[in-house]
Coordinates of C-alpha atoms and ligand atoms in Angstrom, one line a residue:
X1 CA -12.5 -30.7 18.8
X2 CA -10.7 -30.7 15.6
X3 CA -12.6 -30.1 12.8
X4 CA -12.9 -33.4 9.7
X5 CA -11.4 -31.7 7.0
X6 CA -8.7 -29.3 6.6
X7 CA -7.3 -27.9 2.9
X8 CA -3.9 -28.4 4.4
X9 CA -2.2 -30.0 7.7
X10 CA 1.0 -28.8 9.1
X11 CA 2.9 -30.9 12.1
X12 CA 4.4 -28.9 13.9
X13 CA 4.8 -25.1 15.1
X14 CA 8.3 -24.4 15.4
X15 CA 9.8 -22.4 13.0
X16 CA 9.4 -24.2 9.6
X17 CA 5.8 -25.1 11.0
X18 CA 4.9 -21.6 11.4
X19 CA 5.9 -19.6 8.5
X20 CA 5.0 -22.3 6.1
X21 CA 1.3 -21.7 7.8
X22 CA 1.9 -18.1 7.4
X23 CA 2.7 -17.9 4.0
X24 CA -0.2 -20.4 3.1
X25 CA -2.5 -18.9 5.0
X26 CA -1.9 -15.2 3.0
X27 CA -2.2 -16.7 0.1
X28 CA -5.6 -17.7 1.0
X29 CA -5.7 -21.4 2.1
X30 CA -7.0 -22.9 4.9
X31 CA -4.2 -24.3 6.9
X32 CA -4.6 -26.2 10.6
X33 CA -1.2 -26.5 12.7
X34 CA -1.2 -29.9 15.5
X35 CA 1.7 -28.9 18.1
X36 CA 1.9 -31.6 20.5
X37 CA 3.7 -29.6 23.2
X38 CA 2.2 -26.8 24.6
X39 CA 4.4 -23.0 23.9
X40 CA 6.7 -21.6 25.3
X41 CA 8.6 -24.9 25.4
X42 CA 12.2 -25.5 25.3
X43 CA 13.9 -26.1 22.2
X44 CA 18.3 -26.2 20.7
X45 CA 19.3 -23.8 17.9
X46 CA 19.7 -20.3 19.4
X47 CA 22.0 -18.3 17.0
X48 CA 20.3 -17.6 13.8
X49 CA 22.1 -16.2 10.5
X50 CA 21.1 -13.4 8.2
X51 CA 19.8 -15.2 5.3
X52 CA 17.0 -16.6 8.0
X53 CA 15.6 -13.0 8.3
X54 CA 14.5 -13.1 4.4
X55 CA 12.0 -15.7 5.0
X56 CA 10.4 -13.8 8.7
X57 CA 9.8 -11.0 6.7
X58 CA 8.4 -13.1 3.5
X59 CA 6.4 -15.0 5.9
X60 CA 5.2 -11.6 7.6
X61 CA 7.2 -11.8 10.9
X62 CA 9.4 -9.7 10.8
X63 CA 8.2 -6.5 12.9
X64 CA 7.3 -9.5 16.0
X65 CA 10.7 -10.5 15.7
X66 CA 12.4 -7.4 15.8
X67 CA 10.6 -6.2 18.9
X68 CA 10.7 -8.8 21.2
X69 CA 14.1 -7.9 22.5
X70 CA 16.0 -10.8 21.0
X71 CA 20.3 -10.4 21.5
X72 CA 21.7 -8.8 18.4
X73 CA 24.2 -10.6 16.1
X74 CA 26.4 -9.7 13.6
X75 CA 28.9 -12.2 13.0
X76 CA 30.9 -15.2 14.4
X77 CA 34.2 -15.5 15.8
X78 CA 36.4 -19.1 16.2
X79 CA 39.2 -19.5 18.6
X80 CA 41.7 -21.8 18.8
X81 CA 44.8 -22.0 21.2
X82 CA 46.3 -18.6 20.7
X83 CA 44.7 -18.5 16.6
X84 CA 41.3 -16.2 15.9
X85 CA 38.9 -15.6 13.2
X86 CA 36.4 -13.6 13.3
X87 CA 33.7 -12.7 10.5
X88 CA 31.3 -9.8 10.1
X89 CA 28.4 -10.5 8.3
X90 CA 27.8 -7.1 7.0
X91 CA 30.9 -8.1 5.1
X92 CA 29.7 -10.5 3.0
X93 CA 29.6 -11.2 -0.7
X94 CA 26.1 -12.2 -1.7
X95 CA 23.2 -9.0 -1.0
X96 CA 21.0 -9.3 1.6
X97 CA 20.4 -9.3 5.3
X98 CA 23.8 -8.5 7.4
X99 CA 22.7 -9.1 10.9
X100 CA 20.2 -11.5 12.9
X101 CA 19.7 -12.6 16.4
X102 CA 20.5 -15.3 19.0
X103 CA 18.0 -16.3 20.7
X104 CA 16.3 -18.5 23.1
X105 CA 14.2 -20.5 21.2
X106 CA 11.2 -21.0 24.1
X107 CA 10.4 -17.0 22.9
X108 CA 11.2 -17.3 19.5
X109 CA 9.7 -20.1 18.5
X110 CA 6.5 -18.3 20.7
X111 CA 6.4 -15.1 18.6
X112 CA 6.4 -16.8 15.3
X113 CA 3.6 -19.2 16.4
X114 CA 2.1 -16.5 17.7
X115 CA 2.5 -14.1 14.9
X116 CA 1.0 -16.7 12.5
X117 CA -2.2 -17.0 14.4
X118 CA -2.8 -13.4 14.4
X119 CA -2.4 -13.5 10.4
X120 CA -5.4 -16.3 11.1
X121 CA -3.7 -19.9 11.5
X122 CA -5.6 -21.7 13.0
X123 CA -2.7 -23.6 16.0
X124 CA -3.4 -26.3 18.2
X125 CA -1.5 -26.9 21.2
X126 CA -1.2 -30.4 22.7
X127 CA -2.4 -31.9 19.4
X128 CA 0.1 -35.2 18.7
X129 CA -0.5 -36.8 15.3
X130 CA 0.5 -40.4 15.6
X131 CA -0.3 -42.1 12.4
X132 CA -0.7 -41.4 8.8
X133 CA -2.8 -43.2 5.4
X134 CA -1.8 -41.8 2.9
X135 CA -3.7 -41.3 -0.7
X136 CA -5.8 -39.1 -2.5
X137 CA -7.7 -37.6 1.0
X138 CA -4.4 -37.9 3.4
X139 CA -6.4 -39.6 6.8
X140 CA -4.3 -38.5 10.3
X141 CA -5.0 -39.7 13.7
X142 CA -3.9 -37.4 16.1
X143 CA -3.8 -37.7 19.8
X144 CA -5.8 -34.8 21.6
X145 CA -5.0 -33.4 24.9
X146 CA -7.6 -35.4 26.6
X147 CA -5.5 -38.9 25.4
X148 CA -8.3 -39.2 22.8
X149 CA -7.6 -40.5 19.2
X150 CA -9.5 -38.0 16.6
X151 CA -9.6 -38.1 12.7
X152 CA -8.5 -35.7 10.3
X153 CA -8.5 -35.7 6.9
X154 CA -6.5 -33.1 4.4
X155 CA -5.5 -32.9 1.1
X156 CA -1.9 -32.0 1.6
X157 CA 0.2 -32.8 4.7
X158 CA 3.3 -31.0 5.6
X159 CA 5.4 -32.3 8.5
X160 CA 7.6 -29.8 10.0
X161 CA 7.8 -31.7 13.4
X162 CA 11.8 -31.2 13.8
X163 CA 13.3 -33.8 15.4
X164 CA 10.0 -35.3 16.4
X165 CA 9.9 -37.1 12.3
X166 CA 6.7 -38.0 12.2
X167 CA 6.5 -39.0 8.6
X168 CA 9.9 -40.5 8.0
X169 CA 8.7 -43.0 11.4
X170 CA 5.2 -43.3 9.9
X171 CA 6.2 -43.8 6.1
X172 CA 9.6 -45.5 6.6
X173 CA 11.3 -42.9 4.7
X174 CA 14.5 -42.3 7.3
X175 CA 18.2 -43.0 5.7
X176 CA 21.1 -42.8 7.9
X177 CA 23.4 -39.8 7.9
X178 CA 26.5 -39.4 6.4
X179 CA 28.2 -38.1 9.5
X180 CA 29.6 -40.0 12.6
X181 CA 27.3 -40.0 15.3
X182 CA 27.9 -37.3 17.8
X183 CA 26.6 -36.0 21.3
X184 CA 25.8 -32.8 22.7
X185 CA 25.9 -31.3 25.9
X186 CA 24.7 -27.8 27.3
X187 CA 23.1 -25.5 29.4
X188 CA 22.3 -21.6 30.0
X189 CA 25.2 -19.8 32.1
X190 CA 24.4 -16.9 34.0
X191 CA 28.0 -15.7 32.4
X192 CA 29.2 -13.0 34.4
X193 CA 31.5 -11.9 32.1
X194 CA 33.6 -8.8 32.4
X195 CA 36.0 -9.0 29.2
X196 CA 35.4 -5.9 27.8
X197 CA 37.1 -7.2 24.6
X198 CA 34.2 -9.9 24.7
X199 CA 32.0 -9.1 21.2
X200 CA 28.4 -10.0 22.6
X201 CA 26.9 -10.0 19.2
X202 CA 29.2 -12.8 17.7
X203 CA 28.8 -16.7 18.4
X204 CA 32.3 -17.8 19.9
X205 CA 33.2 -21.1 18.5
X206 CA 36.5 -23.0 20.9
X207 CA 38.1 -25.7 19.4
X208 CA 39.4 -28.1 21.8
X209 CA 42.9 -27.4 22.5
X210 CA 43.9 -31.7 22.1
X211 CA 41.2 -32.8 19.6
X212 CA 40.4 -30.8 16.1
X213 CA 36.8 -32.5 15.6
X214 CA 35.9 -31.1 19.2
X215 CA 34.2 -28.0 19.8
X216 CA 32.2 -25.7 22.6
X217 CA 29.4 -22.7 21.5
X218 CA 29.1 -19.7 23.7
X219 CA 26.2 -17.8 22.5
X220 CA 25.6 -14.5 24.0
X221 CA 21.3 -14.3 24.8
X222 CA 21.0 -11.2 26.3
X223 CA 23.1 -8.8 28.9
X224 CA 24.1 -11.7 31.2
X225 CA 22.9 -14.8 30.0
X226 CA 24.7 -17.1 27.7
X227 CA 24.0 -20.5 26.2
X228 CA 27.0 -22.7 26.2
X229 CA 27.6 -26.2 24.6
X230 CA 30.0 -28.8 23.4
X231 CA 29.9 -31.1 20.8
X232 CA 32.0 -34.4 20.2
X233 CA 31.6 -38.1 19.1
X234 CA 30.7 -39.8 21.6
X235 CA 33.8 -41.4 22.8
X236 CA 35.1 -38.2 23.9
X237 CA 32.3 -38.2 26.6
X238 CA 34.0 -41.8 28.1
X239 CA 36.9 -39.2 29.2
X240 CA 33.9 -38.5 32.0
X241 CA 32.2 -39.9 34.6
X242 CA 29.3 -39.5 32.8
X243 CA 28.1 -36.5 34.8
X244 CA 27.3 -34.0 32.5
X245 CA 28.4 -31.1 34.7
X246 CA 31.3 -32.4 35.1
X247 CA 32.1 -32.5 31.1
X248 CA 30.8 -28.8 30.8
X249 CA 32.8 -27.5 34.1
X250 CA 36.1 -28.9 32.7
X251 CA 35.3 -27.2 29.4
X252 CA 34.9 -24.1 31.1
X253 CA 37.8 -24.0 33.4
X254 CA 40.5 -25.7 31.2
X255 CA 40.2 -24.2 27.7
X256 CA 41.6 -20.8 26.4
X257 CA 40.2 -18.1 26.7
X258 CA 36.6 -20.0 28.3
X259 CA 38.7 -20.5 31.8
X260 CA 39.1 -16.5 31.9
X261 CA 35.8 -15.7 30.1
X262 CA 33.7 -18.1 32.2
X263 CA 35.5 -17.6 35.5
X264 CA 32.5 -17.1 37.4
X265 CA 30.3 -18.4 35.3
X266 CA 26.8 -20.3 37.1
X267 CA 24.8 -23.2 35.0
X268 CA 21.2 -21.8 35.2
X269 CA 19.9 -25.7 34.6
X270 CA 21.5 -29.1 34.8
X271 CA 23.2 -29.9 31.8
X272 CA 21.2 -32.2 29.1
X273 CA 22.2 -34.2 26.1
X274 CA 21.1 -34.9 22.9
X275 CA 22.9 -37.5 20.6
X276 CA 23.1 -39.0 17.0
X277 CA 20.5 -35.6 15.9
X278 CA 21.6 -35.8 12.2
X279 CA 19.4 -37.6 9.8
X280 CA 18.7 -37.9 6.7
X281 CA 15.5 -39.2 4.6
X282 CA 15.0 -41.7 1.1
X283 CA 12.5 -38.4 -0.2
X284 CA 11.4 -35.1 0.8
X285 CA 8.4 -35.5 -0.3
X286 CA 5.4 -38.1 -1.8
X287 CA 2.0 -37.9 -2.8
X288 CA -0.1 -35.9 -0.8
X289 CA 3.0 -34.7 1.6
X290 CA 6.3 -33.2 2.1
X291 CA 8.6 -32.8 4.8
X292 CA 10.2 -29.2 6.0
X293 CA 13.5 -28.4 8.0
X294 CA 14.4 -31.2 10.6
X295 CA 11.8 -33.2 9.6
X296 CA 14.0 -34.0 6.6
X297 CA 17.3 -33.7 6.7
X298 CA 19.5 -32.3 10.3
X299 CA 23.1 -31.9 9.1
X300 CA 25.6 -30.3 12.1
X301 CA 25.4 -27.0 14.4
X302 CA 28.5 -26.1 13.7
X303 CA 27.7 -23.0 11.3
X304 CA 23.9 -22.7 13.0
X305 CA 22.2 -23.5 9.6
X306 CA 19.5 -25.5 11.4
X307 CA 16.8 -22.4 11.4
X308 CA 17.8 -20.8 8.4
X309 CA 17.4 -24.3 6.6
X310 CA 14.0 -24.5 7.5
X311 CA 12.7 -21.5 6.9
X312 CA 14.1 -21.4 3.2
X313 CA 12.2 -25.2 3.1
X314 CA 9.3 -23.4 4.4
X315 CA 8.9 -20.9 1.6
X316 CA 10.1 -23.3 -1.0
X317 CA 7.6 -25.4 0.1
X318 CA 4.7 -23.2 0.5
X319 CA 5.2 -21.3 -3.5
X320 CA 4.9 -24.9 -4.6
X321 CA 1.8 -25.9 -2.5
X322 CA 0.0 -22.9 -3.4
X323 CA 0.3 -24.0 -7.0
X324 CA -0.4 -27.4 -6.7
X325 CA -3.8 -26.1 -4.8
X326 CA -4.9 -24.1 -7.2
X327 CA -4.4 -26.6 -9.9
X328 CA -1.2 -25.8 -11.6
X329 CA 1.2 -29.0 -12.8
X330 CA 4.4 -28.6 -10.5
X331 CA 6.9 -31.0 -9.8
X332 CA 7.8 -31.1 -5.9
X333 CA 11.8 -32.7 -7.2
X334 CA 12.5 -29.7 -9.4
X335 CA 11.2 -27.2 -7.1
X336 CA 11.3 -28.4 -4.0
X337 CA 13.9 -31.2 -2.8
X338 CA 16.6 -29.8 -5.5
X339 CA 16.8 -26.4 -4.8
X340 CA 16.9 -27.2 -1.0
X341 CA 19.2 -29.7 -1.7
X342 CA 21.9 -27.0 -3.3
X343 CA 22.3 -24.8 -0.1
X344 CA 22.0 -28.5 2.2
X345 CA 25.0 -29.3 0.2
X346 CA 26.9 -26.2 0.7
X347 CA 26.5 -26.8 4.1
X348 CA 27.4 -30.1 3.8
X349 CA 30.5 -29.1 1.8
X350 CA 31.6 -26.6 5.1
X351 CA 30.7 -28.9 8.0
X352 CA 32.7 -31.7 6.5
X353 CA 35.6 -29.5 5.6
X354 CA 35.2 -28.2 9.6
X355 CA 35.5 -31.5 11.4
X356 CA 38.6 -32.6 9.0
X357 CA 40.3 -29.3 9.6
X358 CA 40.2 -27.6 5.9
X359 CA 37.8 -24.8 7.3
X360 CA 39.8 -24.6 10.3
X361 CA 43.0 -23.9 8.9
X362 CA 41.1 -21.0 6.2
X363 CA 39.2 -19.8 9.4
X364 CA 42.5 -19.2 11.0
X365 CA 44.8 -17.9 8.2
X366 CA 46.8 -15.3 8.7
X367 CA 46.3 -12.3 6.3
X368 CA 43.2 -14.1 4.3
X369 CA 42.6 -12.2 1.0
X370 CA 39.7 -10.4 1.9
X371 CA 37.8 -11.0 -0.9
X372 CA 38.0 -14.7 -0.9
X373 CA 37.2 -13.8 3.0
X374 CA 33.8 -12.0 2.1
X375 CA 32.9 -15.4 0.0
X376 CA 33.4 -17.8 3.3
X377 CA 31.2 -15.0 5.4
X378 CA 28.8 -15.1 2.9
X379 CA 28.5 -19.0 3.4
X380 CA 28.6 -19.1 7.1
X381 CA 25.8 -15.8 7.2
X382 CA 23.2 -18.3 5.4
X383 CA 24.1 -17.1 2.1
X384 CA 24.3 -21.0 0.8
X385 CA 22.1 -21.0 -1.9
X386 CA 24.0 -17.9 -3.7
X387 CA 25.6 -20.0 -6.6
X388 CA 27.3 -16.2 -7.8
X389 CA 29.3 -17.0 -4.9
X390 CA 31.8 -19.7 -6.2
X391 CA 31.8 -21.0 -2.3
X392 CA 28.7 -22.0 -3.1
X393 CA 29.2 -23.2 -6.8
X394 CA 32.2 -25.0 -6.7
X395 CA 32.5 -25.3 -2.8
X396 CA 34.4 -28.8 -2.7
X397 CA 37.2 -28.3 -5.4
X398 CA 37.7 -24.1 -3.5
X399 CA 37.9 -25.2 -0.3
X400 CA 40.5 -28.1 -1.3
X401 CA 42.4 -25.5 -2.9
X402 CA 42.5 -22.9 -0.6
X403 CA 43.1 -24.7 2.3
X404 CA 46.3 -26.2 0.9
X405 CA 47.1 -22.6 -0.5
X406 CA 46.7 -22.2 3.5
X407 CA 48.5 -25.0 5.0
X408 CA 51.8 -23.6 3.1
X409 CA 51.7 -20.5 4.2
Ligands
FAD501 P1 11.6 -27.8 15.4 O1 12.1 -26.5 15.8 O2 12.2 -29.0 16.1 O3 10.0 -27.8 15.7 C1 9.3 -29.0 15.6 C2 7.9 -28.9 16.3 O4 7.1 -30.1 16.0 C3 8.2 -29.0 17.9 O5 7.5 -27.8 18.4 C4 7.5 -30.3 18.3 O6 6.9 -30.2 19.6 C5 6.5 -30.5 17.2 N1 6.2 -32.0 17.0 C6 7.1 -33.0 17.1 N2 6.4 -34.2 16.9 C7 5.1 -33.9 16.8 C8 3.9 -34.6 16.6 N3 3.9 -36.0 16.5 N4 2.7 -34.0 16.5 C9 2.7 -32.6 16.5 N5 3.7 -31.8 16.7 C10 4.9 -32.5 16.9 N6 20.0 -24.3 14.4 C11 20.3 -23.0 14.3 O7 19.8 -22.4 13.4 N7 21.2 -22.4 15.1 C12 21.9 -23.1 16.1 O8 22.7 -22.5 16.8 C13 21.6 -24.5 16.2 N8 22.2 -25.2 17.2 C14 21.9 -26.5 17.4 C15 22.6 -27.2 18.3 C16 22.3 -28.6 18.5 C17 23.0 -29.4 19.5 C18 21.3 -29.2 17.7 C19 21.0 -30.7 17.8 C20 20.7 -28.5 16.7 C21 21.0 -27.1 16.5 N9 20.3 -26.4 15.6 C22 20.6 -25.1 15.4 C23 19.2 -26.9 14.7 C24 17.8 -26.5 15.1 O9 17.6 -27.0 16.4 C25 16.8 -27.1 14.1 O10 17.4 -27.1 12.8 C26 15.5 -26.3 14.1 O11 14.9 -26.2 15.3 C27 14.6 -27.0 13.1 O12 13.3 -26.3 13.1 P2 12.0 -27.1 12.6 O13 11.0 -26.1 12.4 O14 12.3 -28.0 11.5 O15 11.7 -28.1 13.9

């Protein structure tokens, strides 16, 4: 039974969901979490980047993630036809966390939930909210795991339900995306890889060898497991039957260096798809709510920013709350949507430069000047919100100018 009244609600345990909760919680408010699924479950968004580590230890996580035996990273490396780039994170520019993990994200997303109940976050499992009144009490109606519709009411609602967007449905707040509506395809691979050469600790990132905008993950998960993906518009996918297998075997046994790598490769589950994931919303927040990570805006996973985004929204959005609940004037578009805004856009800045080859052709340079170098890692290790970095500061007009600086070369 859910109790009538909680000081704050949070849809949603995955990672924005939980360390929001966790931070909230320390500094002494009552916080209830509604997951409608029940944990582990399966979720997309296995390799993590440094800057994400910041916000697991803010949020107290830190030592549960560092034990549970999680596949080290370091860095990421992109390949393309006989061209490679490969970045160390420890190399960066800005200060701060150097390494992370990849990880599956059934366990990960466990041990956070996890650790936030045992710092007394109150979680419950196969809790669905389905509708929303907003206004001075904030009334939810959640679904409980009998089928049942119970009442909650809270005086501050914060919806980190991922792709699930329960308040951009509820509240009509969803605005289309700025990026071409793409598909995804993947599984987990039993890899059975024997390169020695092949760095375990770095995402590989394949370009397709015909079409620029076309790209496959590998991520390493632990000694023999590996998850691996493509992602395309979706009129590459007419190119195949539409037997998901199919795409994913012909990936793996006609691109360089995947058709040596993944020679014996075995697809632990059938393949699945998920299409047109990024989304944007009219506001990131409203009276009496404000949405975290997914919830508001999903941009690309090319550079993995998904998790590190919402974490940082996470702990922007808890220092706020806690003010707000104990009374202090604060202003949720100064110190909320804007400063999570300026590392969204740095992002944005890199993924669009990706898919129309700018990045590419940096990513690939021969004899990059290594400072400028340490700038890009920075950026592609989480670093987006550094604006010392001038990747981050003046991303659009460096990137133009270095990748022409590139292109003559
Ligand atoms: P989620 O992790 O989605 O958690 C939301 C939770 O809310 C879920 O547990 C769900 O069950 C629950 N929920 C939903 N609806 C309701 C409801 N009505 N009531 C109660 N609970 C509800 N990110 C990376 O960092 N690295 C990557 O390598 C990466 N790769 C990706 C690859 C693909 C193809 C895609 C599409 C995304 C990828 N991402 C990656 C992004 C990543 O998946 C997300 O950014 C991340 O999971 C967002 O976390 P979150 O806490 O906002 O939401």
């Amino acid at each position: 039974m859910l109790p009538n009244f909680s000081d704050v609600v949070v849809i949603g345990a995955g990672p924005s969901g939980s360390v929001v909760s966790a931070l909230l919680k320390a500094q002494g408010h009552q916080v209830l979490v509604l997951e409608k699924s029940t944990f582990p479950r399966f979720s997309i968004g296995e390799s993590l980047l440094p800057q994400s580590m910041q916000f697991l230890e803010q949020a107290n996580m830190l030592e549960a993630v560092q034990t549970a035996g999680f596949q080290f990273k370091d860095g990421a490396a992109f390949v393309y036809g006989e061209q490679y780039g490969q970045f160390n994170f420890e190399d960066k520019f800005s200060p701060g966390w150097g390494t992370t993990y990849q990880v599956e994200r059934g366990s990960f997303d466990k041990v956070l939930a996890d650790s936030a109940e045992q710092q007394g976050v109150d979680i419950r499992y196969q809790y669905e909210v389905t509708e929303m009144e907003p206004g001075e009490k904030v009334k939810l109606t959640v679904k409980d795991p009998d089928g049942q519709a119970q009442k909650i009411e809270t005086n501050f609602v914060l919806d980190a339900s991922g792709f699930g967007r329960v308040l951009p449905r509820l509240l009509d707040l969803e605005a289309p995306s700025d990026f071409p509506v793409r598909q995804s395809v993947f599984t987990h691979i039993e890899d059975n890889i024997t390169d020695p050469n092949f760095d375990r600790n770095k995402i590989l990132i394949t370009v397709h060898p015909e079409y620029r905008n076309v790209w496959f993950w590998l991520i390493p998960l632990s000694e023999k497991k590996s998850s691996f993906g493509v992602v395309a518009e979706e009129s590459f996918f007419e190119n195949y039957s539409g037997d998901l297998s199919e795409v994913l075997k012909d990936i793996k046994d006609s691109t360089v260096p995947l058709s040596s790598l993944l020679r014996d490769a075995e697809f632990l589950f059938p393949p699945r798809k998920i299409t047109g994931y990024s989304c944007d919303v009219k506001s990131l927040y409203g009276e009496g709510y404000a949405l975290l990570g997914n919830a508001g805006e999903f941009l690309d996973p090319v550079f993995s920013s998904g998790v590190t985004i919402a974490v940082k929204s996470a702990s922007l959005a808890a220092g706020v709350l806690h003010r707000q609940l104990k009374g202090d004037q604060v202003s949720w578009q100064t110190e909320y949507a804007e400063p999570l805004k300026q590392g969204v856009d740095t992002f944005r800045c890199f993924v669009e430069a990706w898919y129309d080859c700018r990045l590419q052709d940096i990513i690939f340079a021969e004899n990059p000047n290594p400072e400028i170098k340490r700038m890009i890692c920075s950026v592609l290790a989480g670093y987006a919100w550094d604006s010392d970095n001038p990747y981050v500061s003046e991303c659009k007009r460096r990137i133009n100018v270095l990748a022409s600086l590139c292109r003559k070369t």
